[in-house]
């Protein structure tokens, strides 16, 4: 091969290599951003999945779940106390949730709690004077105070690590939270009434004692009663007996409260 021809072949080969190299460099440069974008997308996906995995429990009985974020939107579900809701999105005052049945809607943040709850039913009685509180927390606002032995309907209980709070409904409809150790299954007023009068609210012994708890007329009127006890309902008589016990203790029924171990 002539020298000039060989020189041209070498130049051509070098030029081809340079062109190839120039074509490869941009491709490599664009590969890095694509990888970063993919990593960012995966990271974003992970954060979204983590945030959407949150759960809440209903603390307002039959809390309204609305179709849209606005509280004035149409109500599409009313889950009971203790219902577990999965959080899908968050607004300033409301959460987008999915109910156990699959319904998706919005609920007030005030209507739910991060404390695990279980929906229950049953009856309990207070061990003493008890304050029902608005929220699960023991220092929440007091909704109502009730007397010793008040019959309460149980609505929900806390579960998991914090198992000492119970949601109850009091006579008259007020609902609130109370410590579990302030409740008992023992119906002391039912026991006392059975001991005093066989539990008959119409009892009139003819010796000046009346009703389930054997009030005298004078004592009955001293605790706000009208007329005579045996002419009123069981709930009214129990209410007045609770007031009397608050003021003067169990000594007003010396025989039966000693027999029942109340003093």
PDB file of C-alpha atoms in Angstrom, residues 47-239:
ATOM      1  CA  UNK A  47     -43.310   8.358  51.290  1.00  0.00           C
ATOM      2  CA  UNK A  48     -46.832   8.407  49.865  1.00  0.00           C
ATOM      3  CA  UNK A  49     -47.393   4.777  50.772  1.00  0.00           C
ATOM      4  CA  UNK A  50     -46.140   5.392  54.324  1.00  0.00           C
ATOM      5  CA  UNK A  51     -48.335   8.422  54.859  1.00  0.00           C
ATOM      6  CA  UNK A  52     -51.420   6.665  53.479  1.00  0.00           C
ATOM      7  CA  UNK A  53     -50.924   3.711  55.819  1.00  0.00           C
ATOM      8  CA  UNK A  54     -52.102   5.691  58.857  1.00  0.00           C
ATOM      9  CA  UNK A  55     -55.230   4.653  60.762  1.00  0.00           C
ATOM     10  CA  UNK A  56     -57.698   6.300  63.111  1.00  0.00           C
ATOM     11  CA  UNK A  57     -60.546   5.076  65.308  1.00  0.00           C
ATOM     12  CA  UNK A  58     -63.982   6.726  65.584  1.00  0.00           C
ATOM     13  CA  UNK A  59     -64.579   8.332  68.996  1.00  0.00           C
ATOM     14  CA  UNK A  60     -67.893  10.047  68.153  1.00  0.00           C
ATOM     15  CA  UNK A  61     -70.720   7.529  67.883  1.00  0.00           C
ATOM     16  CA  UNK A  62     -72.033   7.462  64.299  1.00  0.00           C
ATOM     17  CA  UNK A  63     -69.550  10.113  63.152  1.00  0.00           C
ATOM     18  CA  UNK A  64     -70.634  11.529  59.754  1.00  0.00           C
ATOM     19  CA  UNK A  65     -68.402  10.651  56.803  1.00  0.00           C
ATOM     20  CA  UNK A  66     -69.107  13.010  53.891  1.00  0.00           C
ATOM     21  CA  UNK A  67     -68.638  12.460  50.168  1.00  0.00           C
ATOM     22  CA  UNK A  68     -66.502  15.581  49.722  1.00  0.00           C
ATOM     23  CA  UNK A  69     -64.090  17.465  51.958  1.00  0.00           C
ATOM     24  CA  UNK A  70     -66.661  20.088  52.956  1.00  0.00           C
ATOM     25  CA  UNK A  71     -68.514  19.313  56.184  1.00  0.00           C
ATOM     26  CA  UNK A  72     -71.689  20.396  54.415  1.00  0.00           C
ATOM     27  CA  UNK A  73     -71.286  17.695  51.781  1.00  0.00           C
ATOM     28  CA  UNK A  74     -73.641  14.707  51.635  1.00  0.00           C
ATOM     29  CA  UNK A  75     -73.165  12.151  54.432  1.00  0.00           C
ATOM     30  CA  UNK A  76     -72.389   8.717  52.985  1.00  0.00           C
ATOM     31  CA  UNK A  77     -71.565   6.740  56.153  1.00  0.00           C
ATOM     32  CA  UNK A  78     -71.961   6.935  59.933  1.00  0.00           C
ATOM     33  CA  UNK A  79     -69.492   4.531  61.586  1.00  0.00           C
ATOM     34  CA  UNK A  80     -69.948   3.670  65.261  1.00  0.00           C
ATOM     35  CA  UNK A  81     -67.558   4.262  68.136  1.00  0.00           C
ATOM     36  CA  UNK A  82     -64.388   2.201  67.808  1.00  0.00           C
ATOM     37  CA  UNK A  83     -64.604   1.724  64.025  1.00  0.00           C
ATOM     38  CA  UNK A  84     -61.145   1.516  62.407  1.00  0.00           C
ATOM     39  CA  UNK A  85     -60.612   3.925  59.496  1.00  0.00           C
ATOM     40  CA  UNK A  86     -57.675   3.987  57.082  1.00  0.00           C
ATOM     41  CA  UNK A  87     -56.408   7.487  56.308  1.00  0.00           C
ATOM     42  CA  UNK A  88     -55.961   8.219  52.582  1.00  0.00           C
ATOM     43  CA  UNK A  89     -55.425  11.983  52.566  1.00  0.00           C
ATOM     44  CA  UNK A  90     -55.369  14.969  54.898  1.00  0.00           C
ATOM     45  CA  UNK A  91     -56.939  18.398  54.902  1.00  0.00           C
ATOM     46  CA  UNK A  92     -56.582  21.095  57.505  1.00  0.00           C
ATOM     47  CA  UNK A  93     -59.621  20.062  59.518  1.00  0.00           C
ATOM     48  CA  UNK A  94     -60.712  16.812  57.883  1.00  0.00           C
ATOM     49  CA  UNK A  95     -59.297  13.455  56.857  1.00  0.00           C
ATOM     50  CA  UNK A  96     -60.075  11.384  53.792  1.00  0.00           C
ATOM     51  CA  UNK A  97     -60.690   7.852  55.029  1.00  0.00           C
ATOM     52  CA  UNK A  98     -61.785   4.389  53.968  1.00  0.00           C
ATOM     53  CA  UNK A  99     -64.252   2.531  56.202  1.00  0.00           C
ATOM     54  CA  UNK A 100     -64.091  -1.252  56.758  1.00  0.00           C
ATOM     55  CA  UNK A 101     -66.877  -1.667  54.196  1.00  0.00           C
ATOM     56  CA  UNK A 102     -64.824   0.160  51.543  1.00  0.00           C
ATOM     57  CA  UNK A 103     -66.656   3.500  51.585  1.00  0.00           C
ATOM     58  CA  UNK A 104     -64.305   6.439  50.943  1.00  0.00           C
ATOM     59  CA  UNK A 105     -65.130   9.896  52.288  1.00  0.00           C
ATOM     60  CA  UNK A 106     -64.112  12.717  54.608  1.00  0.00           C
ATOM     61  CA  UNK A 107     -64.428  12.906  58.400  1.00  0.00           C
ATOM     62  CA  UNK A 108     -63.658  15.589  60.984  1.00  0.00           C
ATOM     63  CA  UNK A 109     -60.314  15.189  62.744  1.00  0.00           C
ATOM     64  CA  UNK A 110     -62.159  15.869  66.008  1.00  0.00           C
ATOM     65  CA  UNK A 111     -64.322  12.776  65.480  1.00  0.00           C
ATOM     66  CA  UNK A 112     -61.414  10.322  65.443  1.00  0.00           C
ATOM     67  CA  UNK A 113     -58.410   9.399  67.571  1.00  0.00           C
ATOM     68  CA  UNK A 114     -55.056   7.685  67.120  1.00  0.00           C
ATOM     69  CA  UNK A 115     -55.734   5.690  70.297  1.00  0.00           C
ATOM     70  CA  UNK A 116     -56.881   2.171  69.437  1.00  0.00           C
ATOM     71  CA  UNK A 117     -60.530   1.590  70.328  1.00  0.00           C
ATOM     72  CA  UNK A 118     -62.979  -1.300  70.228  1.00  0.00           C
ATOM     73  CA  UNK A 119     -66.732  -0.961  69.800  1.00  0.00           C
ATOM     74  CA  UNK A 120     -68.485  -2.680  72.710  1.00  0.00           C
ATOM     75  CA  UNK A 121     -71.818  -2.738  74.496  1.00  0.00           C
ATOM     76  CA  UNK A 122     -72.976  -3.501  78.004  1.00  0.00           C
ATOM     77  CA  UNK A 123     -73.824  -1.932  81.340  1.00  0.00           C
ATOM     78  CA  UNK A 124     -71.639  -0.715  84.169  1.00  0.00           C
ATOM     79  CA  UNK A 125     -72.178   1.225  87.394  1.00  0.00           C
ATOM     80  CA  UNK A 126     -69.982   3.927  88.880  1.00  0.00           C
ATOM     81  CA  UNK A 127     -67.950   3.123  91.992  1.00  0.00           C
ATOM     82  CA  UNK A 128     -68.346   6.669  93.296  1.00  0.00           C
ATOM     83  CA  UNK A 129     -69.006  10.161  92.003  1.00  0.00           C
ATOM     84  CA  UNK A 130     -67.513  10.191  88.527  1.00  0.00           C
ATOM     85  CA  UNK A 131     -66.714  12.906  85.969  1.00  0.00           C
ATOM     86  CA  UNK A 132     -67.380  12.006  82.343  1.00  0.00           C
ATOM     87  CA  UNK A 133     -64.874  13.703  80.047  1.00  0.00           C
ATOM     88  CA  UNK A 134     -65.264  14.894  76.476  1.00  0.00           C
ATOM     89  CA  UNK A 135     -62.204  13.149  75.043  1.00  0.00           C
ATOM     90  CA  UNK A 136     -60.145  10.007  75.665  1.00  0.00           C
ATOM     91  CA  UNK A 137     -57.563  11.961  77.659  1.00  0.00           C
ATOM     92  CA  UNK A 138     -57.923  11.891  81.445  1.00  0.00           C
ATOM     93  CA  UNK A 139     -57.639  15.688  81.634  1.00  0.00           C
ATOM     94  CA  UNK A 140     -60.133  16.518  78.926  1.00  0.00           C
ATOM     95  CA  UNK A 141     -63.093  18.851  79.571  1.00  0.00           C
ATOM     96  CA  UNK A 142     -65.756  17.505  81.949  1.00  0.00           C
ATOM     97  CA  UNK A 143     -69.065  16.810  80.195  1.00  0.00           C
ATOM     98  CA  UNK A 144     -71.117  15.603  83.160  1.00  0.00           C
ATOM     99  CA  UNK A 145     -70.734  14.469  86.764  1.00  0.00           C
ATOM    100  CA  UNK A 146     -72.705  11.437  87.918  1.00  0.00           C
ATOM    101  CA  UNK A 147     -73.466   9.932  91.322  1.00  0.00           C
ATOM    102  CA  UNK A 148     -72.222   6.717  92.887  1.00  0.00           C
ATOM    103  CA  UNK A 149     -73.980   3.677  91.429  1.00  0.00           C
ATOM    104  CA  UNK A 150     -75.217   5.455  88.294  1.00  0.00           C
ATOM    105  CA  UNK A 151     -76.119   2.984  85.536  1.00  0.00           C
ATOM    106  CA  UNK A 152     -74.082   3.665  82.384  1.00  0.00           C
ATOM    107  CA  UNK A 153     -74.229   2.142  78.903  1.00  0.00           C
ATOM    108  CA  UNK A 154     -70.774   1.244  77.603  1.00  0.00           C
ATOM    109  CA  UNK A 155     -69.983   2.301  74.016  1.00  0.00           C
ATOM    110  CA  UNK A 156     -66.235   1.821  73.413  1.00  0.00           C
ATOM    111  CA  UNK A 157     -63.021   0.904  75.198  1.00  0.00           C
ATOM    112  CA  UNK A 158     -59.372   1.638  74.512  1.00  0.00           C
ATOM    113  CA  UNK A 159     -57.196  -1.342  73.561  1.00  0.00           C
ATOM    114  CA  UNK A 160     -53.509  -2.075  73.035  1.00  0.00           C
ATOM    115  CA  UNK A 161     -51.091  -0.301  75.350  1.00  0.00           C
ATOM    116  CA  UNK A 162     -53.701   2.039  76.841  1.00  0.00           C
ATOM    117  CA  UNK A 163     -56.586  -0.102  78.112  1.00  0.00           C
ATOM    118  CA  UNK A 164     -57.977   1.939  80.966  1.00  0.00           C
ATOM    119  CA  UNK A 165     -60.464   4.299  79.266  1.00  0.00           C
ATOM    120  CA  UNK A 166     -64.121   3.592  78.602  1.00  0.00           C
ATOM    121  CA  UNK A 167     -66.700   5.596  76.672  1.00  0.00           C
ATOM    122  CA  UNK A 168     -70.126   5.560  78.325  1.00  0.00           C
ATOM    123  CA  UNK A 169     -73.596   7.011  77.915  1.00  0.00           C
ATOM    124  CA  UNK A 170     -75.219   8.416  81.042  1.00  0.00           C
ATOM    125  CA  UNK A 171     -78.950   8.713  81.799  1.00  0.00           C
ATOM    126  CA  UNK A 172     -80.243  11.634  79.750  1.00  0.00           C
ATOM    127  CA  UNK A 173     -77.978  10.842  76.794  1.00  0.00           C
ATOM    128  CA  UNK A 174     -74.700  12.568  77.685  1.00  0.00           C
ATOM    129  CA  UNK A 175     -71.636  10.598  76.558  1.00  0.00           C
ATOM    130  CA  UNK A 176     -68.105  10.814  77.864  1.00  0.00           C
ATOM    131  CA  UNK A 177     -64.923   8.987  78.809  1.00  0.00           C
ATOM    132  CA  UNK A 178     -64.066   7.579  82.228  1.00  0.00           C
ATOM    133  CA  UNK A 179     -61.350   5.434  83.774  1.00  0.00           C
ATOM    134  CA  UNK A 180     -62.176   1.719  83.727  1.00  0.00           C
ATOM    135  CA  UNK A 181     -61.310   1.360  87.422  1.00  0.00           C
ATOM    136  CA  UNK A 182     -64.141   3.771  88.274  1.00  0.00           C
ATOM    137  CA  UNK A 183     -66.719   1.314  86.936  1.00  0.00           C
ATOM    138  CA  UNK A 184     -68.140  -1.937  88.250  1.00  0.00           C
ATOM    139  CA  UNK A 185     -70.729  -4.544  87.267  1.00  0.00           C
ATOM    140  CA  UNK A 186     -72.244  -4.290  90.728  1.00  0.00           C
ATOM    141  CA  UNK A 187     -75.646  -2.579  90.844  1.00  0.00           C
ATOM    142  CA  UNK A 188     -75.520  -1.287  94.419  1.00  0.00           C
ATOM    143  CA  UNK A 189     -78.804   0.606  94.190  1.00  0.00           C
ATOM    144  CA  UNK A 190     -80.612  -2.432  92.854  1.00  0.00           C
ATOM    145  CA  UNK A 191     -79.193  -4.482  95.728  1.00  0.00           C
ATOM    146  CA  UNK A 192     -80.088  -1.840  98.297  1.00  0.00           C
ATOM    147  CA  UNK A 193     -83.638  -1.504  96.959  1.00  0.00           C
ATOM    148  CA  UNK A 194     -84.163  -5.278  97.110  1.00  0.00           C
ATOM    149  CA  UNK A 195     -82.909  -5.331 100.673  1.00  0.00           C
ATOM    150  CA  UNK A 196     -85.049  -2.368 101.805  1.00  0.00           C
ATOM    151  CA  UNK A 197     -88.309  -3.083  99.997  1.00  0.00           C
ATOM    152  CA  UNK A 198     -87.950  -6.120  97.744  1.00  0.00           C
ATOM    153  CA  UNK A 199     -87.255  -3.619  94.965  1.00  0.00           C
ATOM    154  CA  UNK A 200     -90.900  -2.470  94.821  1.00  0.00           C
ATOM    155  CA  UNK A 201     -91.144   1.297  94.073  1.00  0.00           C
ATOM    156  CA  UNK A 202     -94.796   1.347  95.227  1.00  0.00           C
ATOM    157  CA  UNK A 203     -94.034   0.128  98.758  1.00  0.00           C
ATOM    158  CA  UNK A 204     -96.015   1.854 101.509  1.00  0.00           C
ATOM    159  CA  UNK A 205     -95.431   0.067 104.813  1.00  0.00           C
ATOM    160  CA  UNK A 206     -97.961   2.159 106.700  1.00  0.00           C
ATOM    161  CA  UNK A 207     -95.342   3.141 109.302  1.00  0.00           C
ATOM    162  CA  UNK A 208     -94.081   6.308 107.619  1.00  0.00           C
ATOM    163  CA  UNK A 209     -91.551   4.753 105.210  1.00  0.00           C
ATOM    164  CA  UNK A 210     -92.146   4.792 101.475  1.00  0.00           C
ATOM    165  CA  UNK A 211     -90.808   3.495  98.189  1.00  0.00           C
ATOM    166  CA  UNK A 212     -87.844   1.388  97.135  1.00  0.00           C
ATOM    167  CA  UNK A 213     -85.434   3.001  99.567  1.00  0.00           C
ATOM    168  CA  UNK A 214     -87.853   3.500 102.451  1.00  0.00           C
ATOM    169  CA  UNK A 215     -87.679   7.282 102.651  1.00  0.00           C
ATOM    170  CA  UNK A 216     -89.605   9.194 105.257  1.00  0.00           C
ATOM    171  CA  UNK A 217     -91.641  12.030 103.784  1.00  0.00           C
ATOM    172  CA  UNK A 218     -89.425  14.586 105.511  1.00  0.00           C
ATOM    173  CA  UNK A 219     -86.162  13.141 104.163  1.00  0.00           C
ATOM    174  CA  UNK A 220     -87.661  12.805 100.688  1.00  0.00           C
ATOM    175  CA  UNK A 221     -88.556  16.476 100.604  1.00  0.00           C
ATOM    176  CA  UNK A 222     -85.128  17.436 102.016  1.00  0.00           C
ATOM    177  CA  UNK A 223     -83.463  16.012  98.885  1.00  0.00           C
ATOM    178  CA  UNK A 224     -85.834  17.804  96.497  1.00  0.00           C
ATOM    179  CA  UNK A 225     -88.623  15.240  96.214  1.00  0.00           C
ATOM    180  CA  UNK A 226     -92.246  16.227  95.722  1.00  0.00           C
ATOM    181  CA  UNK A 227     -95.199  14.528  97.389  1.00  0.00           C
ATOM    182  CA  UNK A 228     -94.304  11.026  98.577  1.00  0.00           C
ATOM    183  CA  UNK A 229     -91.631   8.664  97.158  1.00  0.00           C
ATOM    184  CA  UNK A 230     -93.873   5.692  96.277  1.00  0.00           C
ATOM    185  CA  UNK A 231     -95.792   7.859  93.837  1.00  0.00           C
ATOM    186  CA  UNK A 232     -92.713   8.420  91.659  1.00  0.00           C
ATOM    187  CA  UNK A 233     -90.750   6.326  89.181  1.00  0.00           C
ATOM    188  CA  UNK A 234     -87.822   4.031  89.991  1.00  0.00           C
ATOM    189  CA  UNK A 235     -85.380   6.431  88.342  1.00  0.00           C
ATOM    190  CA  UNK A 236     -86.673   9.397  90.349  1.00  0.00           C
ATOM    191  CA  UNK A 237     -86.426   7.474  93.618  1.00  0.00           C
ATOM    192  CA  UNK A 238     -82.888   6.332  92.799  1.00  0.00           C
ATOM    193  CA  UNK A 239     -81.907   9.873  91.895  1.00  0.00           C
TER     194      UNK A 239
END
